[in-house]
mmCIF file of N, CA, C and O in Angstrom:
data_model
loop_
_atom_site.group_PDB
_atom_site.id
_atom_site.type_symbol
_atom_site.label_atom_id
_atom_site.label_comp_id
_atom_site.label_asym_id
_atom_site.label_seq_id
_atom_site.Cartn_x
_atom_site.Cartn_y
_atom_site.Cartn_z
ATOM 1 N N MET A 12 -9.970 -16.149 -15.570
ATOM 2 C CA MET A 12 -10.074 -14.727 -15.321
ATOM 3 C C MET A 12 -11.005 -14.421 -14.153
ATOM 4 O O MET A 12 -10.823 -13.410 -13.508
ATOM 5 N N ALA A 13 -11.941 -15.253 -13.885
ATOM 6 C CA ALA A 13 -12.890 -14.967 -12.805
ATOM 7 C C ALA A 13 -12.323 -15.314 -11.436
ATOM 8 O O ALA A 13 -12.960 -15.051 -10.429
ATOM 9 N N GLY A 14 -11.116 -15.849 -11.378
ATOM 10 C CA GLY A 14 -10.527 -16.270 -10.119
ATOM 11 C C GLY A 14 -10.286 -15.140 -9.132
ATOM 12 O O GLY A 14 -10.251 -15.369 -7.936
ATOM 13 N N ASN A 15 -10.092 -13.922 -9.599
ATOM 14 C CA ASN A 15 -9.798 -12.802 -8.706
ATOM 15 C C ASN A 15 -11.003 -11.902 -8.461
ATOM 16 O O ASN A 15 -10.879 -10.872 -7.812
ATOM 17 N N ILE A 16 -12.157 -12.268 -8.957
ATOM 18 C CA ILE A 16 -13.343 -11.441 -8.741
ATOM 19 C C ILE A 16 -13.921 -11.778 -7.374
ATOM 20 O O ILE A 16 -14.178 -12.938 -7.071
ATOM 21 N N THR A 17 -14.087 -10.759 -6.546
ATOM 22 C CA THR A 17 -14.639 -10.963 -5.211
ATOM 23 C C THR A 17 -16.031 -10.349 -5.132
ATOM 24 O O THR A 17 -16.432 -9.582 -6.001
ATOM 25 N N ALA A 18 -16.732 -10.676 -4.071
ATOM 26 C CA ALA A 18 -18.112 -10.197 -3.916
ATOM 27 C C ALA A 18 -18.205 -8.678 -3.974
ATOM 28 O O ALA A 18 -19.160 -8.118 -4.507
ATOM 29 N N CYS A 19 -17.211 -7.982 -3.451
ATOM 30 C CA CYS A 19 -17.288 -6.516 -3.399
ATOM 31 C C CYS A 19 -17.269 -5.887 -4.792
ATOM 32 O O CYS A 19 -17.630 -4.728 -4.964
ATOM 33 N N GLU A 20 -16.856 -6.630 -5.798
ATOM 34 C CA GLU A 20 -16.875 -6.112 -7.167
ATOM 35 C C GLU A 20 -18.289 -5.717 -7.591
ATOM 36 O O GLU A 20 -18.471 -4.870 -8.444
ATOM 37 N N PHE A 21 -19.285 -6.331 -6.974
ATOM 38 C CA PHE A 21 -20.661 -6.126 -7.396
ATOM 39 C C PHE A 21 -21.476 -5.289 -6.422
ATOM 40 O O PHE A 21 -22.665 -5.111 -6.612
ATOM 41 N N TRP A 22 -20.830 -4.800 -5.353
ATOM 42 C CA TRP A 22 -21.530 -3.948 -4.400
ATOM 43 C C TRP A 22 -21.842 -2.602 -5.021
ATOM 44 O O TRP A 22 -21.113 -2.108 -5.875
ATOM 45 N N LYS A 23 -22.910 -1.994 -4.560
ATOM 46 C CA LYS A 23 -23.229 -0.638 -5.000
ATOM 47 C C LYS A 23 -22.238 0.319 -4.352
ATOM 48 O O LYS A 23 -21.649 0.021 -3.321
ATOM 49 N N ARG A 24 -22.087 1.495 -4.941
ATOM 50 C CA ARG A 24 -21.177 2.499 -4.385
ATOM 51 C C ARG A 24 -21.644 2.880 -2.982
ATOM 52 O O ARG A 24 -22.839 2.880 -2.715
ATOM 53 N N PRO A 25 -20.697 3.215 -2.097
ATOM 54 C CA PRO A 25 -21.082 3.580 -0.720
ATOM 55 C C PRO A 25 -22.026 4.778 -0.682
ATOM 56 O O PRO A 25 -21.910 5.703 -1.484
ATOM 57 N N ALA A 26 -22.954 4.741 0.265
ATOM 58 C CA ALA A 26 -23.905 5.832 0.425
ATOM 59 C C ALA A 26 -23.297 6.976 1.238
ATOM 60 O O ALA A 26 -23.741 8.113 1.136
ATOM 61 N N GLU A 27 -22.267 6.672 2.046
ATOM 62 C CA GLU A 27 -21.674 7.712 2.877
ATOM 63 C C GLU A 27 -20.625 8.503 2.093
ATOM 64 O O GLU A 27 -20.127 8.047 1.063
ATOM 65 N N ALA A 28 -20.298 9.663 2.613
ATOM 66 C CA ALA A 28 -19.291 10.523 1.983
ATOM 67 C C ALA A 28 -17.904 9.898 2.154
ATOM 68 O O ALA A 28 -17.669 9.134 3.096
ATOM 69 N N PRO A 29 -16.971 10.216 1.270
ATOM 70 C CA PRO A 29 -15.606 9.697 1.408
ATOM 71 C C PRO A 29 -14.973 10.158 2.712
ATOM 72 O O PRO A 29 -15.296 11.224 3.242
ATOM 73 N N THR A 30 -14.060 9.368 3.221
ATOM 74 C CA THR A 30 -13.340 9.726 4.434
ATOM 75 C C THR A 30 -12.479 10.959 4.187
ATOM 76 O O THR A 30 -11.836 11.075 3.147
ATOM 77 N N VAL A 31 -12.485 11.868 5.139
ATOM 78 C CA VAL A 31 -11.668 13.077 5.042
ATOM 79 C C VAL A 31 -10.520 12.951 6.034
ATOM 80 O O VAL A 31 -10.734 12.649 7.209
ATOM 81 N N LEU A 32 -9.309 13.158 5.553
ATOM 82 C CA LEU A 32 -8.156 13.144 6.447
ATOM 83 C C LEU A 32 -8.128 14.477 7.173
ATOM 84 O O LEU A 32 -7.913 15.512 6.573
ATOM 85 N N ASP A 33 -8.349 14.428 8.492
ATOM 86 C CA ASP A 33 -8.413 15.685 9.236
ATOM 87 C C ASP A 33 -7.351 15.756 10.334
ATOM 88 O O ASP A 33 -7.488 16.489 11.290
ATOM 89 N N ASN A 34 -6.298 14.960 10.196
ATOM 90 C CA ASN A 34 -5.176 15.073 11.113
ATOM 91 C C ASN A 34 -3.899 14.825 10.322
ATOM 92 O O ASN A 34 -3.951 14.510 9.146
ATOM 93 N N ASP A 35 -2.786 14.966 10.961
ATOM 94 C CA ASP A 35 -1.524 14.807 10.252
ATOM 95 C C ASP A 35 -0.598 13.868 11.013
ATOM 96 O O ASP A 35 0.557 14.176 11.251
ATOM 97 N N VAL A 36 -1.124 12.729 11.430
ATOM 98 C CA VAL A 36 -0.334 11.724 12.117
ATOM 99 C C VAL A 36 0.617 11.095 11.100
ATOM 100 O O VAL A 36 0.197 10.708 10.012
ATOM 101 N N PRO A 37 1.899 10.988 11.420
ATOM 102 C CA PRO A 37 2.840 10.368 10.483
ATOM 103 C C PRO A 37 2.463 8.922 10.178
ATOM 104 O O PRO A 37 2.046 8.182 11.071
ATOM 105 N N ALA A 38 2.623 8.518 8.918
ATOM 106 C CA ALA A 38 2.294 7.153 8.510
ATOM 107 C C ALA A 38 3.129 6.750 7.312
ATOM 108 O O ALA A 38 3.446 7.581 6.459
ATOM 109 N N LEU A 39 3.480 5.477 7.271
ATOM 110 C CA LEU A 39 4.165 4.920 6.112
ATOM 111 C C LEU A 39 3.136 4.142 5.305
ATOM 112 O O LEU A 39 2.588 3.141 5.773
ATOM 113 N N LEU A 40 2.855 4.617 4.112
ATOM 114 C CA LEU A 40 1.937 3.942 3.196
ATOM 115 C C LEU A 40 2.769 3.016 2.312
ATOM 116 O O LEU A 40 3.837 3.413 1.843
ATOM 117 N N VAL A 41 2.301 1.808 2.084
ATOM 118 C CA VAL A 41 3.023 0.840 1.257
ATOM 119 C C VAL A 41 2.101 0.433 0.116
ATOM 120 O O VAL A 41 0.977 -0.026 0.353
ATOM 121 N N ALA A 42 2.566 0.610 -1.118
ATOM 122 C CA ALA A 42 1.713 0.313 -2.272
ATOM 123 C C ALA A 42 2.537 -0.210 -3.438
ATOM 124 O O ALA A 42 3.672 0.211 -3.650
ATOM 125 N N ALA A 43 1.937 -1.118 -4.194
ATOM 126 C CA ALA A 43 2.557 -1.663 -5.402
ATOM 127 C C ALA A 43 1.927 -1.032 -6.631
ATOM 128 O O ALA A 43 0.708 -0.819 -6.670
ATOM 129 N N THR A 44 2.743 -0.762 -7.634
ATOM 130 C CA THR A 44 2.225 -0.136 -8.855
ATOM 131 C C THR A 44 1.282 -1.055 -9.616
ATOM 132 O O THR A 44 0.434 -0.581 -10.363
ATOM 133 N N GLY A 45 1.395 -2.363 -9.413
ATOM 134 C CA GLY A 45 0.530 -3.302 -10.123
ATOM 135 C C GLY A 45 -0.466 -4.006 -9.226
ATOM 136 O O GLY A 45 -0.945 -5.091 -9.564
ATOM 137 N N ASP A 46 -0.793 -3.409 -8.084
ATOM 138 C CA ASP A 46 -1.722 -4.025 -7.136
ATOM 139 C C ASP A 46 -3.042 -4.337 -7.839
ATOM 140 O O ASP A 46 -3.687 -3.443 -8.381
ATOM 141 N N PRO A 47 -3.464 -5.604 -7.852
ATOM 142 C CA PRO A 47 -4.695 -5.955 -8.554
ATOM 143 C C PRO A 47 -5.970 -5.584 -7.791
ATOM 144 O O PRO A 47 -7.061 -5.672 -8.344
ATOM 145 N N ARG A 48 -5.855 -5.166 -6.532
ATOM 146 C CA ARG A 48 -7.049 -4.855 -5.738
ATOM 147 C C ARG A 48 -7.178 -3.382 -5.396
ATOM 148 O O ARG A 48 -8.285 -2.884 -5.234
ATOM 149 N N THR A 49 -6.074 -2.700 -5.191
ATOM 150 C CA THR A 49 -6.111 -1.288 -4.823
ATOM 151 C C THR A 49 -5.259 -0.518 -5.823
ATOM 152 O O THR A 49 -4.037 -0.658 -5.821
ATOM 153 N N PRO A 50 -5.844 0.287 -6.675
ATOM 154 C CA PRO A 50 -5.064 1.006 -7.679
ATOM 155 C C PRO A 50 -4.004 1.904 -7.035
ATOM 156 O O PRO A 50 -4.244 2.565 -6.027
ATOM 157 N N TYR A 51 -2.823 1.918 -7.621
ATOM 158 C CA TYR A 51 -1.724 2.728 -7.114
ATOM 159 C C TYR A 51 -2.095 4.210 -7.105
ATOM 160 O O TYR A 51 -1.668 4.949 -6.222
ATOM 161 N N THR A 52 -2.912 4.629 -8.024
ATOM 162 C CA THR A 52 -3.338 6.032 -8.059
ATOM 163 C C THR A 52 -4.062 6.422 -6.772
ATOM 164 O O THR A 52 -3.996 7.572 -6.341
ATOM 165 N N GLY A 53 -4.735 5.462 -6.148
ATOM 166 C CA GLY A 53 -5.399 5.718 -4.870
ATOM 167 C C GLY A 53 -4.386 5.989 -3.767
ATOM 168 O O GLY A 53 -4.568 6.881 -2.940
ATOM 169 N N ALA A 54 -3.295 5.223 -3.743
ATOM 170 C CA ALA A 54 -2.236 5.448 -2.752
ATOM 171 C C ALA A 54 -1.601 6.822 -2.966
ATOM 172 O O ALA A 54 -1.317 7.536 -1.998
ATOM 173 N N GLU A 55 -1.394 7.192 -4.211
ATOM 174 C CA GLU A 55 -0.827 8.513 -4.503
ATOM 175 C C GLU A 55 -1.761 9.627 -4.027
ATOM 176 O O GLU A 55 -1.307 10.630 -3.468
ATOM 177 N N ALA A 56 -3.056 9.448 -4.232
ATOM 178 C CA ALA A 56 -4.030 10.469 -3.816
ATOM 179 C C ALA A 56 -4.060 10.612 -2.293
ATOM 180 O O ALA A 56 -4.087 11.730 -1.770
ATOM 181 N N VAL A 57 -4.032 9.492 -1.571
ATOM 182 C CA VAL A 57 -4.013 9.550 -0.110
ATOM 183 C C VAL A 57 -2.732 10.220 0.360
ATOM 184 O O VAL A 57 -2.744 11.089 1.235
ATOM 185 N N HIS A 58 -1.621 9.847 -0.220
ATOM 186 C CA HIS A 58 -0.327 10.429 0.147
ATOM 187 C C HIS A 58 -0.321 11.949 -0.083
ATOM 188 O O HIS A 58 0.206 12.710 0.730
ATOM 189 N N GLU A 59 -0.916 12.366 -1.150
ATOM 190 C CA GLU A 59 -0.978 13.803 -1.469
ATOM 191 C C GLU A 59 -1.797 14.565 -0.425
ATOM 192 O O GLU A 59 -1.483 15.699 -0.079
ATOM 193 N N GLN A 60 -2.828 13.949 0.105
ATOM 194 C CA GLN A 60 -3.687 14.594 1.103
ATOM 195 C C GLN A 60 -3.129 14.478 2.525
ATOM 196 O O GLN A 60 -3.661 15.097 3.440
ATOM 197 N N TRP A 61 -2.090 13.689 2.716
ATOM 198 C CA TRP A 61 -1.567 13.383 4.045
ATOM 199 C C TRP A 61 -0.122 13.868 4.124
ATOM 200 O O TRP A 61 0.822 13.114 3.869
ATOM 201 N N PRO A 62 0.104 15.122 4.491
ATOM 202 C CA PRO A 62 1.440 15.730 4.443
ATOM 203 C C PRO A 62 2.519 14.988 5.233
ATOM 204 O O PRO A 62 3.674 14.991 4.825
ATOM 205 N N SER A 63 2.179 14.357 6.344
ATOM 206 C CA SER A 63 3.201 13.671 7.152
ATOM 207 C C SER A 63 3.427 12.221 6.739
ATOM 208 O O SER A 63 4.127 11.493 7.422
ATOM 209 N N SER A 64 2.841 11.800 5.662
ATOM 210 C CA SER A 64 3.026 10.412 5.237
ATOM 211 C C SER A 64 4.214 10.292 4.293
ATOM 212 O O SER A 64 4.655 11.264 3.691
ATOM 213 N N ARG A 65 4.705 9.072 4.205
ATOM 214 C CA ARG A 65 5.681 8.701 3.191
ATOM 215 C C ARG A 65 5.069 7.540 2.433
ATOM 216 O O ARG A 65 4.377 6.701 2.998
ATOM 217 N N LEU A 66 5.329 7.506 1.135
ATOM 218 C CA LEU A 66 4.788 6.451 0.283
ATOM 219 C C LEU A 66 5.924 5.552 -0.172
ATOM 220 O O LEU A 66 6.803 5.974 -0.924
ATOM 221 N N LEU A 67 5.904 4.317 0.314
ATOM 222 C CA LEU A 67 6.868 3.304 -0.122
ATOM 223 C C LEU A 67 6.268 2.621 -1.341
ATOM 224 O O LEU A 67 5.248 1.936 -1.250
ATOM 225 N N THR A 68 6.890 2.843 -2.484
ATOM 226 C CA THR A 68 6.400 2.307 -3.750
ATOM 227 C C THR A 68 7.166 1.054 -4.135
ATOM 228 O O THR A 68 8.396 1.051 -4.126
ATOM 229 N N VAL A 69 6.428 0.000 -4.455
ATOM 230 C CA VAL A 69 7.031 -1.224 -4.955
ATOM 231 C C VAL A 69 6.723 -1.276 -6.445
ATOM 232 O O VAL A 69 5.609 -1.586 -6.860
ATOM 233 N N SER A 70 7.721 -0.918 -7.235
ATOM 234 C CA SER A 70 7.537 -0.809 -8.687
ATOM 235 C C SER A 70 7.460 -2.175 -9.350
ATOM 236 O O SER A 70 8.296 -3.042 -9.110
ATOM 237 N N GLY A 71 6.436 -2.337 -10.166
ATOM 238 C CA GLY A 71 6.300 -3.543 -10.964
ATOM 239 C C GLY A 71 5.686 -4.733 -10.261
ATOM 240 O O GLY A 71 5.515 -5.788 -10.873
ATOM 241 N N ALA A 72 5.363 -4.613 -8.995
ATOM 242 C CA ALA A 72 4.781 -5.756 -8.268
ATOM 243 C C ALA A 72 3.287 -5.842 -8.539
ATOM 244 O O ALA A 72 2.578 -4.865 -8.435
ATOM 245 N N ARG A 73 2.838 -7.037 -8.874
ATOM 246 C CA ARG A 73 1.399 -7.293 -9.056
ATOM 247 C C ARG A 73 0.939 -8.048 -7.821
ATOM 248 O O ARG A 73 0.649 -9.240 -7.879
ATOM 249 N N GLN A 74 0.915 -7.341 -6.701
ATOM 250 C CA GLN A 74 0.670 -7.955 -5.402
ATOM 251 C C GLN A 74 -0.085 -6.974 -4.536
ATOM 252 O O GLN A 74 0.164 -5.773 -4.573
ATOM 253 N N HIS A 75 -1.027 -7.467 -3.733
ATOM 254 C CA HIS A 75 -1.763 -6.605 -2.807
ATOM 255 C C HIS A 75 -1.101 -6.608 -1.430
ATOM 256 O O HIS A 75 -0.751 -5.564 -0.917
ATOM 257 N N GLY A 76 -0.907 -7.765 -0.841
ATOM 258 C CA GLY A 76 -0.238 -7.855 0.459
ATOM 259 C C GLY A 76 1.256 -7.771 0.258
ATOM 260 O O GLY A 76 1.841 -8.601 -0.436
ATOM 261 N N LEU A 77 1.899 -6.787 0.855
ATOM 262 C CA LEU A 77 3.322 -6.588 0.623
ATOM 263 C C LEU A 77 4.174 -6.867 1.860
ATOM 264 O O LEU A 77 5.038 -7.729 1.840
ATOM 265 N N TYR A 78 3.931 -6.179 2.940
ATOM 266 C CA TYR A 78 4.765 -6.319 4.127
ATOM 267 C C TYR A 78 4.564 -7.687 4.780
ATOM 268 O O TYR A 78 3.450 -8.090 5.086
ATOM 269 N N GLY A 79 5.670 -8.403 4.958
ATOM 270 C CA GLY A 79 5.619 -9.689 5.631
ATOM 271 C C GLY A 79 4.951 -10.803 4.855
ATOM 272 O O GLY A 79 4.805 -11.911 5.362
ATOM 273 N N GLU A 80 4.549 -10.534 3.633
ATOM 274 C CA GLU A 80 3.816 -11.540 2.862
ATOM 275 C C GLU A 80 4.431 -11.760 1.485
ATOM 276 O O GLU A 80 4.482 -12.882 0.990
ATOM 277 N N TYR A 81 4.896 -10.704 0.865
ATOM 278 C CA TYR A 81 5.344 -10.744 -0.523
ATOM 279 C C TYR A 81 6.728 -11.369 -0.656
ATOM 280 O O TYR A 81 7.082 -11.873 -1.705
ATOM 281 N N GLY A 82 7.529 -11.334 0.395
ATOM 282 C CA GLY A 82 8.868 -11.902 0.307
ATOM 283 C C GLY A 82 9.877 -10.934 -0.283
ATOM 284 O O GLY A 82 10.828 -11.353 -0.932
ATOM 285 N N ASN A 83 9.676 -9.635 -0.055
ATOM 286 C CA ASN A 83 10.583 -8.613 -0.576
ATOM 287 C C ASN A 83 11.363 -8.025 0.599
ATOM 288 O O ASN A 83 10.805 -7.313 1.440
ATOM 289 N N ALA A 84 12.664 -8.321 0.674
ATOM 290 C CA ALA A 84 13.493 -7.870 1.791
ATOM 291 C C ALA A 84 13.522 -6.355 1.892
ATOM 292 O O ALA A 84 13.515 -5.802 2.998
ATOM 293 N N CYS A 85 13.525 -5.659 0.775
ATOM 294 C CA CYS A 85 13.541 -4.188 0.782
ATOM 295 C C CYS A 85 12.310 -3.641 1.504
ATOM 296 O O CYS A 85 12.418 -2.769 2.368
ATOM 297 N N VAL A 86 11.143 -4.153 1.165
ATOM 298 C CA VAL A 86 9.899 -3.706 1.802
ATOM 299 C C VAL A 86 9.916 -4.038 3.289
ATOM 300 O O VAL A 86 9.673 -3.173 4.133
ATOM 301 N N ASP A 87 10.219 -5.289 3.606
ATOM 302 C CA ASP A 87 10.201 -5.716 5.006
ATOM 303 C C ASP A 87 11.187 -4.923 5.854
ATOM 304 O O ASP A 87 10.867 -4.513 6.971
ATOM 305 N N GLU A 88 12.395 -4.677 5.347
ATOM 306 C CA GLU A 88 13.405 -3.923 6.097
ATOM 307 C C GLU A 88 12.965 -2.482 6.338
ATOM 308 O O GLU A 88 13.132 -1.948 7.434
ATOM 309 N N ARG A 89 12.386 -1.850 5.337
ATOM 310 C CA ARG A 89 11.969 -0.448 5.496
ATOM 311 C C ARG A 89 10.792 -0.316 6.465
ATOM 312 O O ARG A 89 10.755 0.589 7.283
ATOM 313 N N VAL A 90 9.833 -1.224 6.373
ATOM 314 C CA VAL A 90 8.700 -1.175 7.298
ATOM 315 C C VAL A 90 9.172 -1.513 8.710
ATOM 316 O O VAL A 90 8.796 -0.842 9.677
ATOM 317 N N ASN A 91 10.024 -2.529 8.850
ATOM 318 C CA ASN A 91 10.543 -2.883 10.170
ATOM 319 C C ASN A 91 11.310 -1.723 10.798
ATOM 320 O O ASN A 91 11.179 -1.476 12.001
ATOM 321 N N ALA A 92 12.100 -1.007 10.022
ATOM 322 C CA ALA A 92 12.849 0.140 10.548
ATOM 323 C C ALA A 92 11.894 1.208 11.066
ATOM 324 O O ALA A 92 12.116 1.791 12.133
ATOM 325 N N CYS A 93 10.824 1.447 10.347
ATOM 326 C CA CYS A 93 9.827 2.438 10.765
ATOM 327 C C CYS A 93 9.134 1.993 12.057
ATOM 328 O O CYS A 93 8.965 2.793 12.986
ATOM 329 N N LEU A 94 8.779 0.731 12.135
ATOM 330 C CA LEU A 94 8.127 0.210 13.343
ATOM 331 C C LEU A 94 9.093 0.203 14.531
ATOM 332 O O LEU A 94 8.701 0.501 15.657
ATOM 333 N N ARG A 95 10.349 -0.124 14.264
ATOM 334 C CA ARG A 95 11.342 -0.212 15.330
ATOM 335 C C ARG A 95 11.692 1.159 15.906
ATOM 336 O O ARG A 95 11.816 1.324 17.114
ATOM 337 N N THR A 96 11.844 2.163 15.048
ATOM 338 C CA THR A 96 12.306 3.486 15.492
ATOM 339 C C THR A 96 11.177 4.485 15.697
ATOM 340 O O THR A 96 11.369 5.487 16.382
ATOM 341 N N GLY A 97 10.038 4.250 15.041
ATOM 342 C CA GLY A 97 8.947 5.218 15.095
ATOM 343 C C GLY A 97 9.176 6.406 14.181
ATOM 344 O O GLY A 97 8.434 7.378 14.229
ATOM 345 N N ARG A 98 10.210 6.320 13.346
ATOM 346 C CA ARG A 98 10.530 7.427 12.431
ATOM 347 C C ARG A 98 10.281 7.018 10.986
ATOM 348 O O ARG A 98 10.591 5.898 10.585
ATOM 349 N N LEU A 99 9.771 7.965 10.247
ATOM 350 C CA LEU A 99 9.566 7.754 8.817
ATOM 351 C C LEU A 99 10.844 8.081 8.062
ATOM 352 O O LEU A 99 11.661 8.872 8.536
ATOM 353 N N PRO A 100 11.008 7.515 6.871
ATOM 354 C CA PRO A 100 12.139 7.905 6.033
ATOM 355 C C PRO A 100 12.045 9.396 5.681
ATOM 356 O O PRO A 100 10.946 9.970 5.670
ATOM 357 N N ALA A 101 13.175 10.013 5.387
ATOM 358 C CA ALA A 101 13.196 11.436 5.043
ATOM 359 C C ALA A 101 12.463 11.710 3.728
ATOM 360 O O ALA A 101 11.880 12.777 3.543
ATOM 361 N N HIS A 102 12.499 10.755 2.825
ATOM 362 C CA HIS A 102 11.862 10.899 1.508
ATOM 363 C C HIS A 102 11.057 9.639 1.212
ATOM 364 O O HIS A 102 11.206 8.628 1.877
ATOM 365 N N ASP A 103 10.246 9.702 0.180
ATOM 366 C CA ASP A 103 9.458 8.542 -0.228
ATOM 367 C C ASP A 103 10.391 7.452 -0.774
ATOM 368 O O ASP A 103 11.049 7.676 -1.794
ATOM 369 N N PRO A 104 10.454 6.300 -0.108
ATOM 370 C CA PRO A 104 11.335 5.229 -0.585
ATOM 371 C C PRO A 104 10.688 4.419 -1.702
ATOM 372 O O PRO A 104 9.483 4.509 -1.944
ATOM 373 N N ALA A 105 11.513 3.632 -2.374
ATOM 374 C CA ALA A 105 11.030 2.754 -3.438
ATOM 375 C C ALA A 105 11.768 1.426 -3.373
ATOM 376 O O ALA A 105 12.928 1.375 -2.960
ATOM 377 N N CYS A 106 11.103 0.368 -3.775
ATOM 378 C CA CYS A 106 11.687 -0.962 -3.856
ATOM 379 C C CYS A 106 11.288 -1.552 -5.194
ATOM 380 O O CYS A 106 10.205 -1.283 -5.707
ATOM 381 N N ALA A 107 12.165 -2.390 -5.734
ATOM 382 C CA ALA A 107 11.830 -3.113 -6.957
ATOM 383 C C ALA A 107 10.987 -4.322 -6.589
ATOM 384 O O ALA A 107 11.020 -4.801 -5.452
ATOM 385 N N ALA A 108 10.239 -4.827 -7.531
ATOM 386 C CA ALA A 108 9.424 -6.019 -7.314
ATOM 387 C C ALA A 108 10.335 -7.202 -6.992
ATOM 388 O O ALA A 108 11.475 -7.271 -7.473
ATOM 389 N N ALA A 109 9.861 -8.108 -6.175
ATOM 390 C CA ALA A 109 10.607 -9.317 -5.856
ATOM 391 C C ALA A 109 10.740 -10.156 -7.115
ATOM 392 O O ALA A 109 9.857 -10.142 -7.981
ATOM 393 N N ALA A 110 11.827 -10.905 -7.209
ATOM 394 C CA ALA A 110 12.065 -11.733 -8.382
ATOM 395 C C ALA A 110 10.915 -12.707 -8.606
ATOM 396 O O ALA A 110 10.492 -12.926 -9.726
ATOM 397 N N SER A 111 10.414 -13.274 -7.543
ATOM 398 C CA SER A 111 9.247 -14.153 -7.648
ATOM 399 C C SER A 111 8.485 -14.067 -6.332
ATOM 400 O O SER A 111 9.089 -14.014 -5.274
ATOM 401 N N SER A 112 7.180 -14.053 -6.432
ATOM 402 C CA SER A 112 6.377 -13.973 -5.207
ATOM 403 C C SER A 112 6.213 -15.380 -4.641
ATOM 404 O O SER A 112 6.188 -16.358 -5.373
ATOM 405 N N PRO A 113 6.113 -15.467 -3.307
ATOM 406 C CA PRO A 113 5.975 -16.785 -2.693
ATOM 407 C C PRO A 113 4.648 -17.448 -3.061
ATOM 408 O O PRO A 113 3.669 -16.778 -3.338
ATOM 409 N N ARG A 114 4.667 -18.751 -3.065
ATOM 410 C CA ARG A 114 3.441 -19.512 -3.323
ATOM 411 C C ARG A 114 2.606 -19.557 -2.061
ATOM 412 O O ARG A 114 3.113 -19.725 -0.974
ATOM 413 N N ARG A 115 1.316 -19.416 -2.213
ATOM 414 C CA ARG A 115 0.407 -19.519 -1.067
ATOM 415 C C ARG A 115 -0.143 -20.914 -0.996
ATOM 416 O O ARG A 115 -0.427 -21.524 -2.027
ATOM 417 N N PRO A 116 -0.330 -21.430 0.241
ATOM 418 C CA PRO A 116 -0.883 -22.788 0.373
ATOM 419 C C PRO A 116 -2.297 -22.873 -0.139
ATOM 420 O O PRO A 116 -3.024 -21.968 -0.242
#
């Protein structure tokens, strides 16, 4: 169980104020519902505060790194399309979790 505990788990809370989103630059946010490092509720909160963003949800994935790392063609294709065209999807897209995540060396 201690294998996923990192040094930041024991850091004190930041002394500075939270970041405020003060612009509306379009962005594609990518988040997994089972991310062990960044709670999905955090991605939802950022998306709610960022009107020009789209939230690509990977349902059921217990993975932090998704694009280009997780091995999910749905995620990679949607992010690549956004990077290639510079356009966000019309609505918040969703992908199912990959059948199995790749092994890391």
